[in-house]
Short mmCIF file of C-alpha atoms and ligand atoms in Angstrom, two decimals:
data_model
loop_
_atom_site.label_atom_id
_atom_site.label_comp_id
_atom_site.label_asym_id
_atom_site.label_seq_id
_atom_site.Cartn_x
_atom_site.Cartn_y
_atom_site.Cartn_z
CA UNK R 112 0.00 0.00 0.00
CA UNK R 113 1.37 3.51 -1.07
CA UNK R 114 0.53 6.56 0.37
CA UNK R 115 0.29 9.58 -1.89
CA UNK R 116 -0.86 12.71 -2.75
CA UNK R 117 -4.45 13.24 -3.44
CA UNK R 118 -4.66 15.04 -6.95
CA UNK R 119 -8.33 16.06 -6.16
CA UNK R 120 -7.39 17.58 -2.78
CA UNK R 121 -3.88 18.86 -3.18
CA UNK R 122 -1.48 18.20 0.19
CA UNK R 123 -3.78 15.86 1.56
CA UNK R 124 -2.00 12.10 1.62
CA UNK R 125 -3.74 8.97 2.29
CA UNK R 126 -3.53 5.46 1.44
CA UNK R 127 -3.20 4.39 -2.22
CA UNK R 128 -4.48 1.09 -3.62
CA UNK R 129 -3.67 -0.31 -6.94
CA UNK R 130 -6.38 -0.42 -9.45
CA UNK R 131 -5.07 -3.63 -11.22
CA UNK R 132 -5.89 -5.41 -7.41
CA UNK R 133 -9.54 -4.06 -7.66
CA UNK R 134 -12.17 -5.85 -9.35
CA UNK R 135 -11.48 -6.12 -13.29
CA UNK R 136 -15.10 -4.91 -14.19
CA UNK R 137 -13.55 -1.69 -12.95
CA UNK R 138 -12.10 -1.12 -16.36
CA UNK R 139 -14.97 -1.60 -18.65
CA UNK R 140 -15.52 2.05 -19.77
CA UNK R 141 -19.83 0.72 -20.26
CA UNK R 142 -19.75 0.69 -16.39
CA UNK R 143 -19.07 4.34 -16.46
CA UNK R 144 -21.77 4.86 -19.08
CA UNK R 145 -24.25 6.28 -16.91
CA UNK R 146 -21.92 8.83 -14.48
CA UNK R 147 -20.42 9.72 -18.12
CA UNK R 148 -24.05 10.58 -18.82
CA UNK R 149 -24.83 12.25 -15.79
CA UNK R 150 -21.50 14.59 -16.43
CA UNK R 151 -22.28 15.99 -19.54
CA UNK R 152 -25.62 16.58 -18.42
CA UNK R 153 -24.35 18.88 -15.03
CA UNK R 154 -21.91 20.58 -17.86
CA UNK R 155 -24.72 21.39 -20.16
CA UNK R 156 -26.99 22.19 -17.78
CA UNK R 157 -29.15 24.58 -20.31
CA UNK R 158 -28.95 21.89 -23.09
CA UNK R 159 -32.29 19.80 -23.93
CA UNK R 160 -31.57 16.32 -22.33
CA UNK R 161 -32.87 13.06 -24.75
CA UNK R 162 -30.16 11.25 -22.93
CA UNK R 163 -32.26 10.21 -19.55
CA UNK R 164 -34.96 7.11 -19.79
CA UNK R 165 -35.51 8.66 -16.20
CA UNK R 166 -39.52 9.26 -16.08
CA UNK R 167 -41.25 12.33 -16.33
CA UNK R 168 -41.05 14.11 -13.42
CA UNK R 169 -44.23 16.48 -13.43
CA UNK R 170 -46.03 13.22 -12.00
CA UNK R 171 -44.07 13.95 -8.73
CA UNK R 172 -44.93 17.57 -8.28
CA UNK R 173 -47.79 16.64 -5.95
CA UNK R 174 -46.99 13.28 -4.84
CA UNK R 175 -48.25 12.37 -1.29
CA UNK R 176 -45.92 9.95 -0.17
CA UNK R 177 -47.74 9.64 3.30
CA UNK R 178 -50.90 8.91 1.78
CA UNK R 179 -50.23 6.05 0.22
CA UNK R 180 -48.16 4.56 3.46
CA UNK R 181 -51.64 5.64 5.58
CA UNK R 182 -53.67 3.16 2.67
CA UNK R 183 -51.29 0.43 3.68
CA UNK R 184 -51.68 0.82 6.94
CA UNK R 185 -55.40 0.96 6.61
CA UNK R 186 -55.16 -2.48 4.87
CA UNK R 187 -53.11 -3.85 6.93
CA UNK R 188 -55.07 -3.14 9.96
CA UNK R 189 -58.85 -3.90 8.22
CA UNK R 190 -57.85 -6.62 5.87
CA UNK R 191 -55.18 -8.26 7.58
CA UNK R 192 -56.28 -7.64 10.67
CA UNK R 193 -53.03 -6.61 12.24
CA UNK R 194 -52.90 -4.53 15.71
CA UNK R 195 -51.26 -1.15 15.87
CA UNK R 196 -48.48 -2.60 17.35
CA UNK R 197 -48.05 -5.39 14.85
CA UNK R 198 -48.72 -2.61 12.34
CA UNK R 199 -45.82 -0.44 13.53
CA UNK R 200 -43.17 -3.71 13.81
CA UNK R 201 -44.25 -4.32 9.36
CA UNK R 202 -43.41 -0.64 9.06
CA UNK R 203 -40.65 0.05 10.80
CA UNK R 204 -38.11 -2.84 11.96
CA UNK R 205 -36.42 -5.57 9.90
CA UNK R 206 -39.00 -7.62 7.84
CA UNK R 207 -38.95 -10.91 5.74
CA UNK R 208 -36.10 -10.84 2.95
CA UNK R 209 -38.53 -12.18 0.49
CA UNK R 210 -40.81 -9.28 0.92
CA UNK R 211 -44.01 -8.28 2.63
CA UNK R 212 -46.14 -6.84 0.03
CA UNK R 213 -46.13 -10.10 -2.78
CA UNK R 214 -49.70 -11.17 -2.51
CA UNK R 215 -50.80 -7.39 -3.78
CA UNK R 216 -47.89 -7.88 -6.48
CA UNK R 217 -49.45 -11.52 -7.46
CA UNK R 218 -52.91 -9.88 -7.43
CA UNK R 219 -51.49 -7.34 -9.83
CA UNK R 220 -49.49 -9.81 -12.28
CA UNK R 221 -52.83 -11.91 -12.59
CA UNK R 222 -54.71 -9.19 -13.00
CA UNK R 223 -52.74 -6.68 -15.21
CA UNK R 224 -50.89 -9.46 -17.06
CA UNK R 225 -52.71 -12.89 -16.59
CA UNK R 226 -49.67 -14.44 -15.01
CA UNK R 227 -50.95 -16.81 -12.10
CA UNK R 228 -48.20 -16.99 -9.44
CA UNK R 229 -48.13 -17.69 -6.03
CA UNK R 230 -47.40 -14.34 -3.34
CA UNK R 231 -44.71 -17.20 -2.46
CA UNK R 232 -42.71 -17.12 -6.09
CA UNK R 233 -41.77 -13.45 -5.59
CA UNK R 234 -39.22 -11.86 -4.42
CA UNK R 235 -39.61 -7.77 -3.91
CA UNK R 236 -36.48 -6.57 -4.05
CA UNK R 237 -34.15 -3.04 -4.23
CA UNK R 238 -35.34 -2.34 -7.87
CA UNK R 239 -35.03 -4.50 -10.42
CA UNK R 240 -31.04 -3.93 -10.19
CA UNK R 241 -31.31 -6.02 -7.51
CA UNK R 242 -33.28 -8.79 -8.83
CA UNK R 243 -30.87 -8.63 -11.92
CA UNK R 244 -28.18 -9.11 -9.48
CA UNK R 245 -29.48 -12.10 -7.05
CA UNK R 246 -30.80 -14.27 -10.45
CA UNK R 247 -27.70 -13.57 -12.05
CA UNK R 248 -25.12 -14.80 -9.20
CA UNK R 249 -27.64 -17.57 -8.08
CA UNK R 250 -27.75 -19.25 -11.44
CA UNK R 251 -24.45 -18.49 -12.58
CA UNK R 252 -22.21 -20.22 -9.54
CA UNK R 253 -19.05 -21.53 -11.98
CA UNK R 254 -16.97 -20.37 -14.91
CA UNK R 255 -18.74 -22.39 -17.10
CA UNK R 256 -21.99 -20.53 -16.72
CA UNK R 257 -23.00 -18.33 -19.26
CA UNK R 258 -25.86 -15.72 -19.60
CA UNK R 259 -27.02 -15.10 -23.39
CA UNK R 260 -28.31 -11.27 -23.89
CA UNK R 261 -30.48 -10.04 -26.64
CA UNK R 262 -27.70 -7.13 -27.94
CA UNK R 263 -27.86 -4.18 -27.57
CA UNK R 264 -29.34 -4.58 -23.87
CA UNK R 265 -30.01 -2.47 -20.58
CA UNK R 266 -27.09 -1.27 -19.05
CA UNK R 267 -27.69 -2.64 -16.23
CA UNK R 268 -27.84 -6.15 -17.10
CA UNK R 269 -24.27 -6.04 -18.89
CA UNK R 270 -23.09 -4.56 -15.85
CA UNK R 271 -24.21 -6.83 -13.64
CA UNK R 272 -22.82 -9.86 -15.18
CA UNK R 273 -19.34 -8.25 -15.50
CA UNK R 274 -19.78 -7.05 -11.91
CA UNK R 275 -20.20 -10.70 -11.02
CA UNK R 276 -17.81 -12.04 -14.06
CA UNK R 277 -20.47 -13.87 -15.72
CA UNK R 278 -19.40 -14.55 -19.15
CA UNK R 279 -22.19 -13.26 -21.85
CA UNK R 280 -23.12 -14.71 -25.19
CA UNK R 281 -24.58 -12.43 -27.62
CA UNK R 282 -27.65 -12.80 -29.33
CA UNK R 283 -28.80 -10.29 -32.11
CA UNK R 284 -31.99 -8.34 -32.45
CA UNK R 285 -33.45 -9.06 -36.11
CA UNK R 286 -36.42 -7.20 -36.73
CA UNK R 287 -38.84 -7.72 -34.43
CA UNK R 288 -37.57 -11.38 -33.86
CA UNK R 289 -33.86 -12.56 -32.68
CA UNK R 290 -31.61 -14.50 -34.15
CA UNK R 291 -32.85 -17.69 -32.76
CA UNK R 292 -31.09 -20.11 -35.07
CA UNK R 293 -27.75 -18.97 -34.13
CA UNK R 294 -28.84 -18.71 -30.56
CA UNK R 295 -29.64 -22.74 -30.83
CA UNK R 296 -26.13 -23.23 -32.86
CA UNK R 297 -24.16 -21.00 -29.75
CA UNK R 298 -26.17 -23.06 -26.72
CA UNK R 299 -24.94 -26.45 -28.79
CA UNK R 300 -21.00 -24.84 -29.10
CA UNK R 301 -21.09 -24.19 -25.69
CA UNK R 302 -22.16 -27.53 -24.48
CA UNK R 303 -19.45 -29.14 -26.83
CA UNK R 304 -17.09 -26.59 -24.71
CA UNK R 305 -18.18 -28.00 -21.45
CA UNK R 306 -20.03 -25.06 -20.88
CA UNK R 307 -23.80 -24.22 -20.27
CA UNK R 308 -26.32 -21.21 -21.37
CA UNK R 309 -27.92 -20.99 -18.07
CA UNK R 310 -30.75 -18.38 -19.15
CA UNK R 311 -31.39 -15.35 -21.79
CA UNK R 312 -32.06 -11.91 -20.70
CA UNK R 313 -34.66 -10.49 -22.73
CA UNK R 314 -36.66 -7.65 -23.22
CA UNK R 315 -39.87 -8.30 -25.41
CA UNK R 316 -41.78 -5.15 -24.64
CA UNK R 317 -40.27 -2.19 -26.22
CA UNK R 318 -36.79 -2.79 -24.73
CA UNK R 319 -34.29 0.02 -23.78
CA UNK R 320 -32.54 0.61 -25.59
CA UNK R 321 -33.58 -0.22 -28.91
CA UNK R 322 -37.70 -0.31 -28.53
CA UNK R 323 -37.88 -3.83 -30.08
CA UNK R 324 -41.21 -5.32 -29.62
CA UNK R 325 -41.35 -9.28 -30.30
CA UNK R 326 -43.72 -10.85 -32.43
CA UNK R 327 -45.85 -13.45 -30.54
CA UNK R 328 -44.75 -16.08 -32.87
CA UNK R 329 -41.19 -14.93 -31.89
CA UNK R 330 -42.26 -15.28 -28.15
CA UNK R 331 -43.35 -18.93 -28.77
CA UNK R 332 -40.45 -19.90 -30.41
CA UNK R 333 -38.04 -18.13 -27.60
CA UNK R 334 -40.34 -20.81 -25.06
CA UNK R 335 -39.94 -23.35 -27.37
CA UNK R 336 -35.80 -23.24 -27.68
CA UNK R 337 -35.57 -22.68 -23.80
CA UNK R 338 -37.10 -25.76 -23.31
CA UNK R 339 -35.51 -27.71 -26.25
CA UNK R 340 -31.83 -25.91 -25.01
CA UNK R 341 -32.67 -26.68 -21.31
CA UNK R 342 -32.10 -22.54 -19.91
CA UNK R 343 -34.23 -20.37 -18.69
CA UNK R 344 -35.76 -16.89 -19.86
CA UNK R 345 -34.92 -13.78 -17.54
CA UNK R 346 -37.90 -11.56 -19.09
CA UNK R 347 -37.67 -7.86 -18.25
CA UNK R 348 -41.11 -6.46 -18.41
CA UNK R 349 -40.29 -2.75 -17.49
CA UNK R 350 -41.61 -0.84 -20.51
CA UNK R 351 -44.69 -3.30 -21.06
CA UNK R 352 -47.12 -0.92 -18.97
CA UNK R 353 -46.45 1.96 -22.22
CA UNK R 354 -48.48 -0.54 -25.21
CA UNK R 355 -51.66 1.05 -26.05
CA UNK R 356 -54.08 -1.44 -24.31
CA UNK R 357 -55.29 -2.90 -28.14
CA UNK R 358 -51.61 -3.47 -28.74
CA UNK R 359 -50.53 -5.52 -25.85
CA UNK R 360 -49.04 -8.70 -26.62
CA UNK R 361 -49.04 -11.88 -23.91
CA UNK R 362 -45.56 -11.10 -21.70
CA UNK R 363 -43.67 -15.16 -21.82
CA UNK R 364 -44.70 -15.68 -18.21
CA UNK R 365 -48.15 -15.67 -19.26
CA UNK R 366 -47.66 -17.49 -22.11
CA UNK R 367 -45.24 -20.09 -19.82
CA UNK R 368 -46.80 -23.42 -19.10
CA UNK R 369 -43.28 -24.80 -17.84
CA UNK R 370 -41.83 -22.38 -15.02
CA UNK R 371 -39.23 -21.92 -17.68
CA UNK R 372 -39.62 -17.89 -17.41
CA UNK R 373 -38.07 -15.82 -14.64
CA UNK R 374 -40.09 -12.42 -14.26
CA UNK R 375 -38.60 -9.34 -13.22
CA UNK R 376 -40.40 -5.97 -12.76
CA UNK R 377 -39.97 -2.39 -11.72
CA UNK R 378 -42.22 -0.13 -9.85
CA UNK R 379 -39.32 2.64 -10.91
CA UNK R 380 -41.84 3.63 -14.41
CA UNK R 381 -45.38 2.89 -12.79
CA UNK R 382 -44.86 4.48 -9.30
CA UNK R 383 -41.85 6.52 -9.01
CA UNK R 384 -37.87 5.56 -8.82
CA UNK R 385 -36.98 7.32 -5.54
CA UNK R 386 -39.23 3.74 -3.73
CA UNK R 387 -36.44 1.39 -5.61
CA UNK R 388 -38.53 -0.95 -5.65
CA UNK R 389 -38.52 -4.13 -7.88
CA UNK R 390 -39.38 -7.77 -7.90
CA UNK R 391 -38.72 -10.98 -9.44
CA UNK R 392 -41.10 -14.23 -10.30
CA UNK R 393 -38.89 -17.19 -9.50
CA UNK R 394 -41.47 -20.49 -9.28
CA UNK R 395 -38.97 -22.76 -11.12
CA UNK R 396 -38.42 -25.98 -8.78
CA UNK R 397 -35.41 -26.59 -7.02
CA UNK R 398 -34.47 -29.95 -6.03
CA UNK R 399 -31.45 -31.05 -4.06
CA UNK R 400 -29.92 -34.09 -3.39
CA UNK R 401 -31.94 -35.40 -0.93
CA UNK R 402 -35.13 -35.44 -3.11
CA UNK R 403 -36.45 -32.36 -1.44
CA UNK R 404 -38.21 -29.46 -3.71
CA UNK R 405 -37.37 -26.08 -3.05
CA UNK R 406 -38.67 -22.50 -4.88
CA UNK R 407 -36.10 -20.59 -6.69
CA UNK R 408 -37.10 -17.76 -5.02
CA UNK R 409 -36.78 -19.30 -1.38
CA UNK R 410 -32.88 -19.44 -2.59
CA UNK R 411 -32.99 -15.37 -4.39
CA UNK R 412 -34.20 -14.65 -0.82
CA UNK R 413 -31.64 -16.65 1.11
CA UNK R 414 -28.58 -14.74 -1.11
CA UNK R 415 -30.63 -11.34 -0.82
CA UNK R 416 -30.64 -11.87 2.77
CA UNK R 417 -26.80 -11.36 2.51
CA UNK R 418 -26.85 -8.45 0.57
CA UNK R 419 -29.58 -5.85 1.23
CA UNK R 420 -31.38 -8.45 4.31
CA UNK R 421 -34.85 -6.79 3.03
CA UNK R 422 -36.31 -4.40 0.86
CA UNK R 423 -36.96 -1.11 2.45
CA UNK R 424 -40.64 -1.68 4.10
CA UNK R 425 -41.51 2.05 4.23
CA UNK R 426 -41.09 2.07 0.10
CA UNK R 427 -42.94 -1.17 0.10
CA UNK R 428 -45.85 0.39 2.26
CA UNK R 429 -46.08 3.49 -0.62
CA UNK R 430 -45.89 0.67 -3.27
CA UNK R 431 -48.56 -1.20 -1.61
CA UNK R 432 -50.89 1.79 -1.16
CA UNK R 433 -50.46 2.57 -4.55
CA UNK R 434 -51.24 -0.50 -6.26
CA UNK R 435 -54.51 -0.48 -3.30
CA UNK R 436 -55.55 2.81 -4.62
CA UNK R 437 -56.33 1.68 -8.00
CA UNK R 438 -57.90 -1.26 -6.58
CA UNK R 439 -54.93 -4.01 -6.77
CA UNK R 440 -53.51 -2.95 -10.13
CA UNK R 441 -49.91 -1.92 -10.76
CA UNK R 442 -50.70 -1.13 -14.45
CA UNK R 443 -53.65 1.46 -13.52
CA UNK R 444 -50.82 3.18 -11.54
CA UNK R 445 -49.05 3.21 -15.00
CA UNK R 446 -52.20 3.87 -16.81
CA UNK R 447 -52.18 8.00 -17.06
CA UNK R 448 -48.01 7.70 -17.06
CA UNK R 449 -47.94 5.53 -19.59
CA UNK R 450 -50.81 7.84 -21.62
CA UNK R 451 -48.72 10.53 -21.52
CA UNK R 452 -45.34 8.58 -22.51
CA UNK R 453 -47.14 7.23 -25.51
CA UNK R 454 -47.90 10.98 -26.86
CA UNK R 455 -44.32 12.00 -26.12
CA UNK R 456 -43.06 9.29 -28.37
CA UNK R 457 -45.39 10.51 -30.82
CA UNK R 458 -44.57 13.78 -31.01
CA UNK R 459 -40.45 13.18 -30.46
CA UNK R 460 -41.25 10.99 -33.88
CA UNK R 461 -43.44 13.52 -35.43
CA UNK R 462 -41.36 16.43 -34.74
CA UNK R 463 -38.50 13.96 -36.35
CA UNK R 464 -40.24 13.41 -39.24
CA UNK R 465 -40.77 17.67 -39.66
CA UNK R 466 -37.50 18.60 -38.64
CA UNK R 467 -35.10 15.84 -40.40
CA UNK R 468 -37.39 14.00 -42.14
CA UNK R 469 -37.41 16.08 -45.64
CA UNK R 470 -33.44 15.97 -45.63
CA UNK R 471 -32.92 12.34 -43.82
CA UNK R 472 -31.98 10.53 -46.69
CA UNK R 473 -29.74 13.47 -47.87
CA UNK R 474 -27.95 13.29 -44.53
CA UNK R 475 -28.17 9.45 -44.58
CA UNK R 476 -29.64 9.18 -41.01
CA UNK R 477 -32.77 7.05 -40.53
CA UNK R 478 -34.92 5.93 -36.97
CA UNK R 479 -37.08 3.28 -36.27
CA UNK R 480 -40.71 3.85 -35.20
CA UNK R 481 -41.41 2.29 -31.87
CA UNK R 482 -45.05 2.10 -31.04
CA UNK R 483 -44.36 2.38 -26.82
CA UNK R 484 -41.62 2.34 -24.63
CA UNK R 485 -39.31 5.46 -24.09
CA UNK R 486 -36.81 5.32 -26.78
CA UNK R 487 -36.23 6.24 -30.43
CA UNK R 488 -32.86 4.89 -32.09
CA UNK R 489 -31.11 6.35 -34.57
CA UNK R 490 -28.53 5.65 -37.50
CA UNK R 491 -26.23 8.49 -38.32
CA UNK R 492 -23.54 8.54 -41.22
CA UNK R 493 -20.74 9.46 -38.40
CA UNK R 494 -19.36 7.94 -35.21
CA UNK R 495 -21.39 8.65 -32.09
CA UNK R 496 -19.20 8.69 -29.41
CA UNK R 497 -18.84 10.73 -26.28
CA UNK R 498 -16.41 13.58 -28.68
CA UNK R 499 -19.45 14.43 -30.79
CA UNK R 500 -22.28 14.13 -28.04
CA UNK R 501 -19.76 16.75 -25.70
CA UNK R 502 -19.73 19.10 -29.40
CA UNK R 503 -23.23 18.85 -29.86
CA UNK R 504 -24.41 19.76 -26.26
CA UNK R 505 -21.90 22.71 -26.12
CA UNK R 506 -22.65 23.84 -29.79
CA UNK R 507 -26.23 22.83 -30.46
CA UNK R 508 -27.52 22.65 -26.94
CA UNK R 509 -28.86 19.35 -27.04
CA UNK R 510 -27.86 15.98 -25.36
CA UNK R 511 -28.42 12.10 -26.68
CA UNK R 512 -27.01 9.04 -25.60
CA UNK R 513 -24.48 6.98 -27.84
CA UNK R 514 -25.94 3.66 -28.47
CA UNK R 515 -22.44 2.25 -28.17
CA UNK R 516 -22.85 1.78 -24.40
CA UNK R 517 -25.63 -0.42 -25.48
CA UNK R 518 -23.57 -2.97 -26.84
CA UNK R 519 -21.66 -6.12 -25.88
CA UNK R 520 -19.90 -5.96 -28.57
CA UNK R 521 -18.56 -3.23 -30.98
CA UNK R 522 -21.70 -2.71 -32.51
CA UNK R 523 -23.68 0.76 -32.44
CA UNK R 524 -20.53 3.16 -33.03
CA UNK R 525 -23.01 5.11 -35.76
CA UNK R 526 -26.47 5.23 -33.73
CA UNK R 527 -27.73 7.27 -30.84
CA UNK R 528 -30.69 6.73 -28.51
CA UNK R 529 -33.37 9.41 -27.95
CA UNK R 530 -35.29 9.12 -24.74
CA UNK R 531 -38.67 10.96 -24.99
CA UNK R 532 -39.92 10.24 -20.73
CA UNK R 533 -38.09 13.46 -19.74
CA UNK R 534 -39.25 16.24 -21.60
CA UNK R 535 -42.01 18.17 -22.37
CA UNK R 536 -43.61 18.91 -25.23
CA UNK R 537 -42.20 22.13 -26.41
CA UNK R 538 -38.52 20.78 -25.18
CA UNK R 539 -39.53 17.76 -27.54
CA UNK R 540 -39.97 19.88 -30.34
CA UNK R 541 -37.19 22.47 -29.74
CA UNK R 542 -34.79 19.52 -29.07
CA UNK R 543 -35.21 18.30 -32.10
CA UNK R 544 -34.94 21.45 -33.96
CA UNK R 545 -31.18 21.73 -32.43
CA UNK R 546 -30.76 18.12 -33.05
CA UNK R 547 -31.55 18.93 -36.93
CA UNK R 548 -29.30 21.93 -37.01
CA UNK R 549 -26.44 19.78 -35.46
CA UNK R 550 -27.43 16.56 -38.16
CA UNK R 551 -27.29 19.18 -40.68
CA UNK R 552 -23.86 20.16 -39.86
CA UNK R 553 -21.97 16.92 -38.87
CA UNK R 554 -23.88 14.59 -41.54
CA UNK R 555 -23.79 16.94 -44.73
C1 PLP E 793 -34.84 -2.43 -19.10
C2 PLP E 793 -34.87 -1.88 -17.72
N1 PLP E 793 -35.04 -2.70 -16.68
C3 PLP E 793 -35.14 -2.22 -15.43
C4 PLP E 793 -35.05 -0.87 -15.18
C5 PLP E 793 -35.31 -0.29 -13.81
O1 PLP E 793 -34.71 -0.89 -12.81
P1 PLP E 793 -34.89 -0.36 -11.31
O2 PLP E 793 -36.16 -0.93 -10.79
O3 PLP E 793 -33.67 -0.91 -10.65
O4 PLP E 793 -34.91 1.14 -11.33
C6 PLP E 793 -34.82 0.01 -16.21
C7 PLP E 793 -34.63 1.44 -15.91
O5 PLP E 793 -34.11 2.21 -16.63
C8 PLP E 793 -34.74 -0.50 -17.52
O6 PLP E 793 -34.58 0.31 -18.55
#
């Protein structure tokens, strides 16, 4: 150990470690994606922002957390008939690491998404980061392990498994399919290596960041390969809430007749981020040596109980009082949210379509069309990389994320994501017009 000078603080020594001892995910720039982000943003601070899938935060102007806790309470009391005191120990002391609010959550999943579960298959958890983390490192013990993810993916995901030194296996986006055949090919090389796919992390519902829906047909098929391949699915449903209700498609949980899907959701979109507040469906069967049958989620909850012992119950109270509100749905919380995120896409597309649209295949930049979610991608003639996003906010005023942080591998140098959650609607249309100026001068 060294002791040095501190560079930020100039005379003050302290102890020195080397970075090459610290964990090697340290080094992956992707990991530094989102403070990168959050950097440019503080040094731009007048530029229009499409970088953020944070959501809108107008819905928090008036927000009354205490309310919500108070309908909890109510329910707990009335329906559950707890005593004040019993009421205070759920509310404020230690609780049960797999959660205290599941059988509202399993009332919501059947009722919002037709997915019949048990309050006993789900794990709440500290966002869905957390249940990313705790499926991850429980099905992933060995070296041999691998987790395939649909590419580009969430963030969070990648940067889990290199957190935890999973090894991924990349599977492309085709349309609004995958590429399933070399998905089967890559499970059977791996095998033939002496290694196994353990599960697929997939996004079917407008996924960030590239607002891929899947076809149902490509839904059936995924179920159909997990089986045949022997891994799981990890299905994030975070974006699902945002389909226009004639649009929705079956999630794979409800369309699972084999426990073959693990379930993750956020109440980060629906309620509000500051709760972190996620959860995972794990009803696969675990059996040990002995014969006896276990729930996967009895074991997420055992490792969870060794990393964050329980999920926060205060933010499970507001959660709960949220989802009682609206009479035990999570997606009628969504429901006005995800009304007004569906407009903002349409506008962010229809000012695109005004403002580049006439001189897009001039400039040889195109965009897909994503009916829900929160993001817009886009191909550009140039490299996107943190150089030109820094140019563009200082010259132009306005802020995108490179989709190169996206990827696991070195795809998406030449598109950007546009996140439509954050703004409103005359910062949609304004943004746009600087984004067109800016096009207009790096593209021509
Ligand atoms: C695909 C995806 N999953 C999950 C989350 C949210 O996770 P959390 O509940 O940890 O905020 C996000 C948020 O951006 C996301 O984009």
């Amino acid at each position: 150990v060294n002791v040095v000078d501190n560079k930020q603080l100039p005379g003050v020594q302290g102890t020195a470690l080397d970075r090459q001892d610290l964990l090697p995910a340290l080094f992956d720039p992707r990991l530094d994606a989102i403070n990168f982000l959050n950097e440019v943003i503080d040094r731009f601070p007048d530029a229009i922002s499409f970088a953020p899938g944070a959501p809108f935060g107008g819905f928090f102007d008036d927000l009354d957390v205490g309310h919500y806790v108070d309908l909890y309470v109510r329910y707990l009391s009335e329906k559950q008939h707890l005593t004040a005191a019993q009421v205070r120990r759920r509310l404020y002391q230690y609780g049960p690491a797999r959660g205290q609010i599941n059988e509202l959550l399993a009332g919501a999943l059947r009722m919002d998404e037709q997915i019949e579960v048990a309050p006993r298959d789900i794990v709440v958890t500290v966002g869905c980061q957390e249940a990313m983390v705790l499926v991850l490192r429980t099905l992933c013990p060995g070296p041999n392990d691998m987790l395939a993810v649909v590419n580009p993916c969430f963030a969070g995901i990648a940067g889990a498994a290199k957190v935890l030194g999973i090894e991924t296996l990349v599977v492309e986006e085709s349309g609004d399919s995958l590429a399933l055949d070399e998905l089967e090919a890559a499970c059977t090389m791996a095998r033939e290596q002496g290694k196994r796919v353990r599960a697929l992390y997939v996004a079917p519902d407008y996924s960030n960041p590239s607002g891929q829906l899947l076809d149902l047909d490509t839904r059936q098929r995924l179920l159909s390969l997990a089986s045949h391949q022997d891994f799981l699915l990890i299905e994030d449903n975070a974006y699902g809430f945002t389909a226009h209700p004639d649009e929705a498609l079956p999630t794979l949980k409800a369309l699972d007749r084999a426990r073959r899907v693990v379930y993750l959701g956020t109440c980060a979109k629906m309620c509000l981020p500051g709760v972190r507040v996620g959860f995972v469906v794990a009803d696969q069967f675990v059996v040990d040596s002995t014969g006896e049958t276990r729930l996967l989620a009895d074991e997420l909850a055992l490792v969870k109980s060794m990393v964050t012992v329980n999920t926060s119950p205060i933010c499970q109270a507001i959660v709960g009082g949220m989802i009682l509100e609206k009479g035990g749905s999570l997606a009628a919380v969504g429901r006005e949210k995800a009304g007004l995120y569906r407009r903002n896409l349409s506008m962010l597309l229809a000012a695109l379509d005004r403002h580049v649209g006439p001189q897009a295949e001039l400039l040889g930049v195109s965009w897909n069309r994503p009916k829900g979610g929160f993001f817009v991608r886009m191909r550009l003639p140039v490299t996107a990389d943190e150089a030109l996003l820094a140019a563009c906010g200082s010259q132009y005023g306005v802020l995108w994320t490179p989709m190169r942080n996206f990827y696991l591998n070195d795809g998406g140098r030449f598109e950007i994501r546009l996140s439509c959650s954050y703004l409103t609607d005359e910062e949609i249309d304004e943004g746009v017009l600087r984004l067109a100026l800016f096009l207009r001068a790096v593209c021509a």
